mmCIF file of C-alpha atoms and ligand atoms in Angstrom:
data_model
loop_
_atom_site.group_PDB
_atom_site.id
_atom_site.type_symbol
_atom_site.label_atom_id
_atom_site.label_comp_id
_atom_site.label_asym_id
_atom_site.label_seq_id
_atom_site.Cartn_x
_atom_site.Cartn_y
_atom_site.Cartn_z
ATOM 1 C CA UNK E 1 -24.588 4.476 -2.859
ATOM 2 C CA UNK E 2 -22.865 7.199 -1.435
ATOM 3 C CA UNK E 3 -21.579 6.384 1.905
ATOM 4 C CA UNK E 4 -19.232 8.329 4.590
ATOM 5 C CA UNK E 5 -15.545 7.961 4.622
ATOM 6 C CA UNK E 6 -14.187 6.123 7.290
ATOM 7 C CA UNK E 7 -10.625 6.474 9.261
ATOM 8 C CA UNK E 8 -11.000 3.642 10.946
ATOM 9 C CA UNK E 9 -7.445 2.019 11.817
ATOM 10 C CA UNK E 10 -9.379 -1.157 11.464
ATOM 11 C CA UNK E 11 -11.204 -3.168 11.330
ATOM 12 C CA UNK E 12 -11.216 -0.727 8.328
ATOM 13 C CA UNK E 13 -13.006 0.668 5.659
ATOM 14 C CA UNK E 14 -13.618 -2.465 2.555
ATOM 15 C CA UNK E 15 -14.077 -1.512 -0.785
ATOM 16 C CA UNK E 16 -17.665 -0.617 -1.711
ATOM 17 C CA UNK E 17 -17.946 -2.766 -4.299
ATOM 18 C CA UNK E 18 -16.908 -5.886 -2.686
ATOM 19 C CA UNK E 19 -19.745 -5.627 -0.235
ATOM 20 C CA UNK E 20 -21.653 -5.261 -3.259
ATOM 21 C CA UNK E 21 -20.582 -8.241 -4.461
ATOM 22 C CA UNK E 22 -20.780 -10.141 -0.944
ATOM 23 C CA UNK E 23 -24.349 -9.055 -0.201
ATOM 24 C CA UNK E 24 -25.803 -10.491 -3.936
ATOM 25 C CA UNK E 25 -24.367 -13.312 -3.203
ATOM 26 C CA UNK E 26 -25.669 -13.753 0.897
ATOM 27 C CA UNK E 27 -27.893 -16.166 0.361
ATOM 28 C CA UNK E 28 -26.663 -18.233 -2.433
ATOM 29 C CA UNK E 29 -23.593 -18.165 -3.163
ATOM 30 C CA UNK E 30 -23.313 -18.975 -7.683
ATOM 31 C CA UNK E 31 -26.229 -21.222 -7.365
ATOM 32 C CA UNK E 32 -25.222 -23.365 -4.877
ATOM 33 C CA UNK E 33 -27.956 -22.632 -2.897
ATOM 34 C CA UNK E 34 -25.682 -21.936 0.302
ATOM 35 C CA UNK E 35 -24.301 -18.745 1.761
ATOM 36 C CA UNK E 36 -20.536 -19.468 1.656
ATOM 37 C CA UNK E 37 -20.751 -19.328 5.659
ATOM 38 C CA UNK E 38 -22.821 -22.459 5.367
ATOM 39 C CA UNK E 39 -20.489 -24.179 3.144
ATOM 40 C CA UNK E 40 -17.858 -27.518 4.128
ATOM 41 C CA UNK E 41 -14.354 -25.421 3.735
ATOM 42 C CA UNK E 42 -13.780 -29.401 2.184
ATOM 43 C CA UNK E 43 -16.389 -29.163 -0.719
ATOM 44 C CA UNK E 44 -15.966 -28.182 -3.628
ATOM 45 C CA UNK E 45 -17.040 -24.982 -3.987
ATOM 46 C CA UNK E 46 -15.261 -23.994 -0.884
ATOM 47 C CA UNK E 47 -12.123 -25.555 -2.154
ATOM 48 C CA UNK E 48 -12.146 -23.439 -5.398
ATOM 49 C CA UNK E 49 -12.967 -19.969 -4.158
ATOM 50 C CA UNK E 50 -10.123 -20.909 -1.817
ATOM 51 C CA UNK E 51 -8.251 -21.759 -4.942
ATOM 52 C CA UNK E 52 -9.069 -18.898 -6.598
ATOM 53 C CA UNK E 53 -7.664 -16.804 -3.137
ATOM 54 C CA UNK E 54 -4.393 -17.814 -3.181
ATOM 55 C CA UNK E 55 -3.650 -17.612 -6.549
ATOM 56 C CA UNK E 56 -4.652 -14.477 -6.955
ATOM 57 C CA UNK E 57 -2.647 -12.905 -3.759
ATOM 58 C CA UNK E 58 0.452 -15.175 -5.311
ATOM 59 C CA UNK E 59 -0.020 -13.269 -8.505
ATOM 60 C CA UNK E 60 -0.993 -10.014 -7.160
ATOM 61 C CA UNK E 61 1.974 -10.011 -4.654
ATOM 62 C CA UNK E 62 4.062 -11.653 -7.097
ATOM 63 C CA UNK E 63 4.838 -14.124 -4.280
ATOM 64 C CA UNK E 64 7.853 -16.747 -5.402
ATOM 65 C CA UNK E 65 6.742 -20.338 -5.856
ATOM 66 C CA UNK E 66 9.490 -21.211 -2.862
ATOM 67 C CA UNK E 67 7.000 -19.583 -0.367
ATOM 68 C CA UNK E 68 4.103 -20.725 1.170
ATOM 69 C CA UNK E 69 0.481 -19.097 1.067
ATOM 70 C CA UNK E 70 -1.558 -19.790 4.790
ATOM 71 C CA UNK E 71 -4.771 -18.158 6.002
ATOM 72 C CA UNK E 72 -5.012 -18.758 9.602
ATOM 73 C CA UNK E 73 -6.411 -17.473 12.785
ATOM 74 C CA UNK E 74 -5.614 -15.538 15.681
ATOM 75 C CA UNK E 75 -4.499 -11.991 14.236
ATOM 76 C CA UNK E 76 -1.334 -10.211 14.570
ATOM 77 C CA UNK E 77 -1.023 -11.063 18.710
ATOM 78 C CA UNK E 78 -0.995 -14.326 17.892
ATOM 79 C CA UNK E 79 1.990 -14.255 15.214
ATOM 80 C CA UNK E 80 3.940 -12.119 18.298
ATOM 81 C CA UNK E 81 3.859 -15.812 20.278
ATOM 82 C CA UNK E 82 3.467 -18.270 16.993
ATOM 83 C CA UNK E 83 6.197 -16.805 15.075
ATOM 84 C CA UNK E 84 8.890 -17.541 18.208
ATOM 85 C CA UNK E 85 7.057 -20.840 18.369
ATOM 86 C CA UNK E 86 8.287 -21.607 14.927
ATOM 87 C CA UNK E 87 11.367 -19.835 13.731
ATOM 88 C CA UNK E 88 13.291 -18.999 16.931
ATOM 89 C CA UNK E 89 14.514 -22.322 18.029
ATOM 90 C CA UNK E 90 14.355 -20.681 21.253
ATOM 91 C CA UNK E 91 17.444 -19.199 20.871
ATOM 92 C CA UNK E 92 18.230 -15.340 20.019
ATOM 93 C CA UNK E 93 16.207 -13.336 18.025
ATOM 94 C CA UNK E 94 16.811 -9.900 16.954
ATOM 95 C CA UNK E 95 14.087 -6.905 17.536
ATOM 96 C CA UNK E 96 13.964 -3.453 15.876
ATOM 97 C CA UNK E 97 11.471 -1.392 17.876
ATOM 98 C CA UNK E 98 9.510 1.355 15.754
ATOM 99 C CA UNK E 99 6.377 1.680 17.655
ATOM 100 C CA UNK E 100 4.307 0.049 19.871
ATOM 101 C CA UNK E 101 3.595 -3.049 17.648
ATOM 102 C CA UNK E 102 6.986 -3.923 17.408
ATOM 103 C CA UNK E 103 7.058 -3.184 21.149
ATOM 104 C CA UNK E 104 4.828 -6.164 21.727
ATOM 105 C CA UNK E 105 6.233 -8.353 19.542
ATOM 106 C CA UNK E 106 8.982 -8.321 21.577
ATOM 107 C CA UNK E 107 7.378 -8.466 24.732
ATOM 108 C CA UNK E 108 5.718 -11.201 23.787
ATOM 109 C CA UNK E 109 8.451 -13.531 22.278
ATOM 110 C CA UNK E 110 10.681 -13.472 25.387
ATOM 111 C CA UNK E 111 8.146 -16.106 27.076
ATOM 112 C CA UNK E 112 9.782 -18.683 24.082
ATOM 113 C CA UNK E 113 13.145 -17.288 23.365
ATOM 114 C CA UNK E 114 16.609 -17.336 25.169
ATOM 115 C CA UNK E 115 17.036 -13.987 24.258
ATOM 116 C CA UNK E 116 14.811 -11.422 22.635
ATOM 117 C CA UNK E 117 17.737 -8.359 21.600
ATOM 118 C CA UNK E 118 16.858 -5.338 20.976
ATOM 119 C CA UNK E 119 19.078 -4.647 17.766
ATOM 120 C CA UNK E 120 17.374 -0.955 17.449
ATOM 121 C CA UNK E 121 14.734 1.477 18.856
ATOM 122 C CA UNK E 122 13.295 4.225 18.093
ATOM 123 C CA UNK E 123 11.902 5.022 21.618
ATOM 124 C CA UNK E 124 13.560 7.793 22.352
ATOM 125 C CA UNK E 125 12.033 10.079 19.982
ATOM 126 C CA UNK E 126 8.602 8.890 20.670
ATOM 127 C CA UNK E 127 9.009 6.645 17.748
ATOM 128 C CA UNK E 128 8.898 9.375 15.803
ATOM 129 C CA UNK E 129 12.100 8.288 13.764
ATOM 130 C CA UNK E 130 13.215 4.765 12.874
ATOM 131 C CA UNK E 131 16.749 3.593 13.044
ATOM 132 C CA UNK E 132 18.765 3.877 10.196
ATOM 133 C CA UNK E 133 19.986 0.091 9.081
ATOM 134 C CA UNK E 134 23.246 0.887 9.194
ATOM 135 C CA UNK E 135 23.285 0.837 13.337
ATOM 136 C CA UNK E 136 21.657 -1.395 13.832
ATOM 137 C CA UNK E 137 23.239 -3.766 16.986
ATOM 138 C CA UNK E 138 22.591 -7.485 15.032
ATOM 139 C CA UNK E 139 23.388 -10.519 16.997
ATOM 140 C CA UNK E 140 25.904 -13.322 15.251
ATOM 141 C CA UNK E 141 23.418 -15.936 14.831
ATOM 142 C CA UNK E 142 20.248 -14.576 15.477
ATOM 143 C CA UNK E 143 17.104 -17.087 14.498
ATOM 144 C CA UNK E 144 15.688 -14.060 12.661
ATOM 145 C CA UNK E 145 14.917 -10.320 12.911
ATOM 146 C CA UNK E 146 12.006 -8.713 13.808
ATOM 147 C CA UNK E 147 10.361 -5.425 11.898
ATOM 148 C CA UNK E 148 7.238 -4.033 11.801
ATOM 149 C CA UNK E 149 6.927 -2.565 8.312
ATOM 150 C CA UNK E 150 4.024 -0.771 8.891
ATOM 151 C CA UNK E 151 3.177 1.116 12.803
ATOM 152 C CA UNK E 152 0.043 1.876 12.613
ATOM 153 C CA UNK E 153 -0.252 3.919 15.554
ATOM 154 C CA UNK E 154 2.815 6.100 15.493
ATOM 155 C CA UNK E 155 2.495 6.295 11.639
ATOM 156 C CA UNK E 156 5.559 5.333 10.428
ATOM 157 C CA UNK E 157 6.538 3.049 7.850
ATOM 158 C CA UNK E 158 9.547 1.687 6.455
ATOM 159 C CA UNK E 159 9.711 3.059 2.686
ATOM 160 C CA UNK E 160 11.779 -0.171 1.880
ATOM 161 C CA UNK E 161 12.374 -3.461 3.244
ATOM 162 C CA UNK E 162 15.996 -3.347 5.064
ATOM 163 C CA UNK E 163 18.556 -5.461 3.394
ATOM 164 C CA UNK E 164 20.241 -8.019 5.997
ATOM 165 C CA UNK E 165 22.830 -9.539 3.514
ATOM 166 C CA UNK E 166 23.584 -6.064 2.734
ATOM 167 C CA UNK E 167 24.361 -5.444 6.858
ATOM 168 C CA UNK E 168 26.335 -8.687 7.046
ATOM 169 C CA UNK E 169 23.416 -10.531 8.206
ATOM 170 C CA UNK E 170 22.309 -14.231 7.166
ATOM 171 C CA UNK E 171 19.371 -14.651 10.161
ATOM 172 C CA UNK E 172 15.780 -14.279 7.728
ATOM 173 C CA UNK E 173 13.591 -10.914 8.148
ATOM 174 C CA UNK E 174 10.733 -11.512 9.552
ATOM 175 C CA UNK E 175 8.074 -8.676 8.649
ATOM 176 C CA UNK E 176 4.652 -7.814 9.850
ATOM 177 C CA UNK E 177 3.200 -5.982 7.378
ATOM 178 C CA UNK E 178 -0.535 -6.327 9.143
ATOM 179 C CA UNK E 179 -0.979 -2.405 8.125
ATOM 180 C CA UNK E 180 0.057 -2.021 4.892
ATOM 181 C CA UNK E 181 0.151 -5.219 3.224
ATOM 182 C CA UNK E 182 -1.014 -5.123 -0.194
ATOM 183 C CA UNK E 183 -0.692 -0.872 -0.791
ATOM 184 C CA UNK E 184 3.105 -1.447 -2.318
ATOM 185 C CA UNK E 185 4.932 -4.319 -4.102
ATOM 186 C CA UNK E 186 6.782 -6.272 -1.726
ATOM 187 C CA UNK E 187 10.573 -7.118 -2.175
ATOM 188 C CA UNK E 188 10.962 -10.981 -1.330
ATOM 189 C CA UNK E 189 14.493 -11.257 -2.316
ATOM 190 C CA UNK E 190 14.721 -9.912 1.588
ATOM 191 C CA UNK E 191 11.554 -11.348 3.060
ATOM 192 C CA UNK E 192 11.738 -15.116 5.086
ATOM 193 C CA UNK E 193 8.299 -14.706 6.987
ATOM 194 C CA UNK E 194 5.287 -12.003 5.878
ATOM 195 C CA UNK E 195 2.032 -11.853 8.335
ATOM 196 C CA UNK E 196 -0.456 -9.299 8.627
ATOM 197 C CA UNK E 197 -4.216 -9.312 10.307
ATOM 198 C CA UNK E 198 -6.349 -9.126 7.048
ATOM 199 C CA UNK E 199 -8.766 -5.964 8.769
ATOM 200 C CA UNK E 200 -7.171 -3.159 7.417
ATOM 201 C CA UNK E 201 -5.760 -3.494 3.791
ATOM 202 C CA UNK E 202 -7.864 -6.968 2.758
ATOM 203 C CA UNK E 203 -11.578 -7.822 4.612
ATOM 204 C CA UNK E 204 -13.052 -8.024 7.884
ATOM 205 C CA UNK E 205 -10.630 -9.422 11.603
ATOM 206 C CA UNK E 206 -10.546 -13.134 12.198
ATOM 207 C CA UNK E 207 -8.011 -14.154 8.964
ATOM 208 C CA UNK E 208 -4.271 -13.857 9.179
ATOM 209 C CA UNK E 209 -1.904 -13.999 6.497
ATOM 210 C CA UNK E 210 1.376 -15.656 6.787
ATOM 211 C CA UNK E 211 3.796 -15.630 3.979
ATOM 212 C CA UNK E 212 6.398 -17.869 4.887
ATOM 213 C CA UNK E 213 9.728 -19.093 2.750
ATOM 214 C CA UNK E 214 9.764 -23.071 2.295
ATOM 215 C CA UNK E 215 13.106 -23.619 4.736
ATOM 216 C CA UNK E 216 12.223 -22.364 7.366
ATOM 217 C CA UNK E 217 9.036 -24.906 8.153
ATOM 218 C CA UNK E 218 9.553 -27.839 10.097
ATOM 219 C CA UNK E 219 11.621 -25.927 13.172
ATOM 220 C CA UNK E 220 8.489 -25.618 15.652
ATOM 221 C CA UNK E 221 9.512 -26.024 19.121
ATOM 222 C CA UNK E 222 7.760 -28.857 20.758
ATOM 223 C CA UNK E 223 5.256 -26.822 22.760
ATOM 224 C CA UNK E 224 3.975 -24.880 19.509
ATOM 225 C CA UNK E 225 0.034 -26.252 18.802
ATOM 226 C CA UNK E 226 -0.223 -28.575 16.022
ATOM 227 C CA UNK E 227 -2.881 -25.947 14.797
ATOM 228 C CA UNK E 228 0.055 -23.174 14.274
ATOM 229 C CA UNK E 229 2.620 -25.231 13.391
ATOM 230 C CA UNK E 230 3.418 -23.620 10.090
ATOM 231 C CA UNK E 231 4.551 -26.526 8.671
ATOM 232 C CA UNK E 232 1.362 -28.563 9.491
ATOM 233 C CA UNK E 233 -0.709 -25.427 8.203
ATOM 234 C CA UNK E 234 1.415 -25.610 4.731
ATOM 235 C CA UNK E 235 1.115 -29.238 4.673
ATOM 236 C CA UNK E 236 -2.638 -29.339 4.685
ATOM 237 C CA UNK E 237 -3.108 -26.124 2.698
ATOM 238 C CA UNK E 238 -4.513 -24.223 5.403
ATOM 239 C CA UNK E 239 -7.077 -26.917 6.445
ATOM 240 C CA UNK E 240 -5.367 -28.679 9.282
ATOM 241 C CA UNK E 241 -8.570 -27.080 10.959
ATOM 242 C CA UNK E 242 -11.356 -25.272 9.990
ATOM 243 C CA UNK E 243 -9.555 -22.482 8.340
ATOM 244 C CA UNK E 244 -11.637 -18.857 8.865
ATOM 245 C CA UNK E 245 -13.754 -19.715 5.656
ATOM 246 C CA UNK E 246 -15.684 -16.173 5.238
ATOM 247 C CA UNK E 247 -12.416 -14.071 5.815
ATOM 248 C CA UNK E 248 -10.757 -15.760 2.838
ATOM 249 C CA UNK E 249 -13.731 -15.308 1.027
ATOM 250 C CA UNK E 250 -13.681 -11.661 1.034
ATOM 251 C CA UNK E 251 -10.541 -11.055 1.341
ATOM 252 C CA UNK E 252 -10.417 -13.076 -2.205
ATOM 253 C CA UNK E 253 -13.183 -10.704 -4.039
ATOM 254 C CA UNK E 254 -10.856 -7.384 -2.528
ATOM 255 C CA UNK E 255 -8.105 -9.408 -4.235
ATOM 256 C CA UNK E 256 -10.270 -9.250 -7.556
ATOM 257 C CA UNK E 257 -10.935 -5.628 -6.572
ATOM 258 C CA UNK E 258 -7.375 -4.623 -6.534
ATOM 259 C CA UNK E 259 -6.692 -7.104 -10.022
ATOM 260 C CA UNK E 260 -9.245 -4.399 -11.853
ATOM 261 C CA UNK E 261 -7.649 -0.854 -10.376
ATOM 262 C CA UNK E 262 -5.730 1.266 -12.525
ATOM 263 C CA UNK E 263 -4.034 4.494 -11.861
ATOM 264 C CA UNK E 264 -1.893 6.259 -14.428
ATOM 265 C CA UNK E 265 -1.173 2.949 -16.743
ATOM 266 C CA UNK E 266 -0.754 1.059 -13.591
ATOM 267 C CA UNK E 267 -2.914 -2.237 -12.550
ATOM 268 C CA UNK E 268 -2.951 -3.993 -9.414
ATOM 269 C CA UNK E 269 -0.360 -3.267 -6.545
ATOM 270 C CA UNK E 270 1.088 -1.121 -8.686
ATOM 271 C CA UNK E 271 -1.671 1.479 -9.265
ATOM 272 C CA UNK E 272 -2.552 1.159 -5.364
ATOM 273 C CA UNK E 273 1.283 2.225 -4.700
ATOM 274 C CA UNK E 274 0.976 5.596 -6.593
ATOM 275 C CA UNK E 275 -2.948 6.014 -5.116
ATOM 276 C CA UNK E 276 -1.274 5.785 -2.305
ATOM 277 C CA UNK E 277 1.474 8.028 -2.725
ATOM 278 C CA UNK E 278 -0.541 10.316 -4.064
ATOM 279 C CA UNK E 279 -3.086 10.379 -1.013
ATOM 280 C CA UNK E 280 0.090 10.095 1.723
ATOM 281 C CA UNK E 281 1.479 13.309 -0.290
ATOM 282 C CA UNK E 282 -1.947 15.612 -0.230
ATOM 283 C CA UNK E 283 -2.276 15.179 3.399
ATOM 284 C CA UNK E 284 1.243 15.489 4.606
ATOM 285 C CA UNK E 285 1.637 19.057 2.424
ATOM 286 C CA UNK E 286 -1.603 20.097 4.066
ATOM 287 C CA UNK E 287 -0.495 19.559 7.232
ATOM 288 C CA UNK E 288 3.242 20.576 6.713
ATOM 289 C CA UNK E 289 1.687 24.523 5.274
ATOM 290 C CA UNK E 290 -0.691 24.688 8.198
ATOM 291 C CA UNK E 291 0.507 26.443 11.662
ATOM 292 C CA UNK E 292 -3.006 24.366 13.077
ATOM 293 C CA UNK E 293 -2.523 21.139 12.390
ATOM 294 C CA UNK E 294 1.227 18.981 13.438
ATOM 295 C CA UNK E 295 2.240 15.688 12.570
ATOM 296 C CA UNK E 296 5.506 14.867 14.298
ATOM 297 C CA UNK E 297 6.863 11.722 12.370
ATOM 298 C CA UNK E 298 9.984 12.160 10.182
ATOM 299 C CA UNK E 299 9.460 12.699 6.744
ATOM 300 C CA UNK E 300 11.559 10.044 5.899
ATOM 301 C CA UNK E 301 9.752 7.076 7.691
ATOM 302 C CA UNK E 302 6.110 8.158 7.616
ATOM 303 C CA UNK E 303 3.165 6.320 7.056
ATOM 304 C CA UNK E 304 0.975 6.505 3.822
ATOM 305 C CA UNK E 305 -1.524 4.089 5.615
ATOM 306 C CA UNK E 306 -1.715 5.697 9.125
ATOM 307 C CA UNK E 307 -1.379 9.310 9.610
ATOM 308 C CA UNK E 308 -1.331 10.308 13.286
ATOM 309 C CA UNK E 309 -1.990 14.240 13.321
ATOM 310 C CA UNK E 310 -2.948 17.109 16.514
ATOM 311 C CA UNK E 311 -4.706 20.335 16.865
ATOM 312 C CA UNK E 312 -2.038 22.133 18.445
ATOM 313 C CA UNK E 313 -4.819 23.490 20.324
ATOM 314 C CA UNK E 314 -5.611 20.201 21.568
ATOM 315 C CA UNK E 315 -9.130 21.819 23.337
ATOM 316 C CA UNK E 316 -10.663 21.687 19.885
ATOM 317 C CA UNK E 317 -10.294 18.441 19.555
ATOM 318 C CA UNK E 318 -14.181 17.434 20.419
ATOM 319 C CA UNK E 319 -14.996 20.004 18.064
ATOM 320 C CA UNK E 320 -13.192 18.759 15.503
ATOM 321 C CA UNK E 321 -14.247 15.247 15.849
ATOM 322 C CA UNK E 322 -18.160 16.291 15.773
ATOM 323 C CA UNK E 323 -18.147 18.054 12.876
ATOM 324 C CA UNK E 324 -16.043 15.627 11.258
ATOM 325 C CA UNK E 325 -18.856 13.133 12.146
ATOM 326 C CA UNK E 326 -21.496 15.350 10.737
ATOM 327 C CA UNK E 327 -19.910 15.816 7.353
ATOM 328 C CA UNK E 328 -19.578 11.993 7.044
ATOM 329 C CA UNK E 329 -15.844 11.545 7.693
ATOM 330 C CA UNK E 330 -16.117 8.889 10.188
ATOM 331 C CA UNK E 331 -13.488 6.809 13.622
ATOM 332 C CA UNK E 332 -10.430 10.005 13.452
ATOM 333 C CA UNK E 333 -9.985 9.761 16.795
ATOM 334 C CA UNK E 334 -6.306 8.768 17.661
ATOM 335 C CA UNK E 335 -5.597 5.923 19.626
ATOM 336 C CA UNK E 336 -5.631 6.328 22.974
ATOM 337 C CA UNK E 337 -1.465 5.941 23.668
ATOM 338 C CA UNK E 338 -0.907 8.364 21.435
ATOM 339 C CA UNK E 339 -4.037 10.786 21.613
ATOM 340 C CA UNK E 340 -4.737 13.848 19.037
ATOM 341 C CA UNK E 341 -6.278 12.222 15.844
ATOM 342 C CA UNK E 342 -4.877 9.797 13.301
ATOM 343 C CA UNK E 343 -6.227 9.189 9.751
ATOM 344 C CA UNK E 344 -6.436 5.869 8.109
ATOM 345 C CA UNK E 345 -5.915 5.504 4.855
ATOM 346 C CA UNK E 346 -5.570 2.170 3.578
ATOM 347 C CA UNK E 347 -6.398 0.838 -0.066
ATOM 348 C CA UNK E 348 -10.157 1.371 0.274
ATOM 349 C CA UNK E 349 -9.927 5.085 0.819
ATOM 350 C CA UNK E 350 -9.775 7.037 -2.314
ATOM 351 C CA UNK E 351 -8.739 9.815 -2.948
ATOM 352 C CA UNK E 352 -11.866 11.762 -2.486
ATOM 353 C CA UNK E 353 -12.235 10.893 0.382
ATOM 354 C CA UNK E 354 -8.625 12.182 1.284
ATOM 355 C CA UNK E 355 -9.617 15.942 -0.499
ATOM 356 C CA UNK E 356 -12.955 15.378 1.546
ATOM 357 C CA UNK E 357 -10.697 15.516 5.050
ATOM 358 C CA UNK E 358 -8.364 18.192 4.044
ATOM 359 C CA UNK E 359 -11.085 20.319 2.793
ATOM 360 C CA UNK E 360 -12.942 19.866 6.231
ATOM 361 C CA UNK E 361 -9.717 20.433 8.134
ATOM 362 C CA UNK E 362 -8.907 24.160 6.010
ATOM 363 C CA UNK E 363 -12.085 24.815 6.703
ATOM 364 C CA UNK E 364 -12.231 24.456 10.771
ATOM 365 C CA UNK E 365 -8.551 26.098 11.254
ATOM 366 C CA UNK E 366 -9.994 28.709 9.355
ATOM 367 C CA UNK E 367 -12.932 29.103 11.457
ATOM 368 C CA UNK E 368 -10.807 28.681 14.629
ATOM 369 C CA UNK E 369 -7.663 29.968 13.808
HETATM 370 C C1 PLP L 401 0.691 -3.844 13.074
HETATM 371 C C2 PLP L 401 0.114 -4.480 13.511
HETATM 372 N N1 PLP L 401 0.584 -5.823 13.999
HETATM 373 C C3 PLP L 401 -0.416 -6.300 14.702
HETATM 374 C C4 PLP L 401 -1.604 -5.864 15.191
HETATM 375 C C5 PLP L 401 -2.785 -7.078 15.499
HETATM 376 O O1 PLP L 401 -3.275 -7.313 15.326
HETATM 377 P P1 PLP L 401 -4.543 -8.089 16.061
HETATM 378 O O2 PLP L 401 -6.100 -7.809 16.555
HETATM 379 O O3 PLP L 401 -5.408 -9.087 14.623
HETATM 380 O O4 PLP L 401 -4.145 -9.273 16.823
HETATM 381 C C6 PLP L 401 -2.048 -4.216 14.884
HETATM 382 C C7 PLP L 401 -3.062 -4.046 14.987
HETATM 383 O O5 PLP L 401 -3.741 -3.304 14.382
HETATM 384 C C8 PLP L 401 -1.515 -3.660 14.248
HETATM 385 O O6 PLP L 401 -1.990 -2.777 13.134
#
């Protein structure tokens, strides 16, 4: 079945194979007589789904044994409160502002911490640049340092995670990797905790992934809700309360899809990384040689997942979007705070989708330039 190409920033496109398998298993999962949505989370059927999903994710992202994988609810925005409730010890936390999502994280943390200190900010450049780690003003004794490693709205991505130790900082690094999780490998030696909603690269909304180093557990503030205390969640294998069972199941199918991906001799996340680089290069190269479209983000921090771009003549925006829709190129309108267009090209977007978009943009440019 030929489906349109969906460039939504999230909830976002899911691989057709995953949706087809979920559809085939909808009424009767593996002869159990039940849909996954109807199963007890404590029954052997669901436990097997959960254990497989966890093991596959651990393998795909090479998560070391000293890290716990938690499947939670609440999304990235809830984590903006849950992380300080668990890790801040009500002390000082450092934030690097690289766009809207890290700004929101700092604002929320202020409710729980003594000082949400801004160690660096790209705001002066309207978040088109990323402050170099060497320039960050890190606090002595901070409980953790928070970054958003891919800013979904501003299209800014850390090409590599900062090495806090090399900057003379012992604090753990907290990473919001909501919008590029599983798009590239993770250097866990630089990370204390990473979190992300599933609805971009892993599956449906409603599932939040948290991967946290064991030694950071057990320090929650007294006011932290039990269901959001990472230690409680970890001690109960993410089943202290009812976990988002459907989300875990679809994420599990997505992990198996990722394991099957190959690209130039690579497999899994490495294959996706190679494909994501090729997709992003194709798009940026076209935009950069065009005098009709523009992307304003500095080349060293351009996102491979979310590409905001503008027509230099914005009066043509509506015509551009209408023509795109007619071609089966969906959800390209930019975020309301930034305007213009945004192409989100997550793992599930094949290179053919980016080729189709670039071809349409070229034709639109030729017709309207
Ligand atoms: C980087 C990032 N962090 C946090 C969020 C918020 O996630 P949620 O809406 O699941 O709370 C988003 C949502 O798009 C995001 O892109």
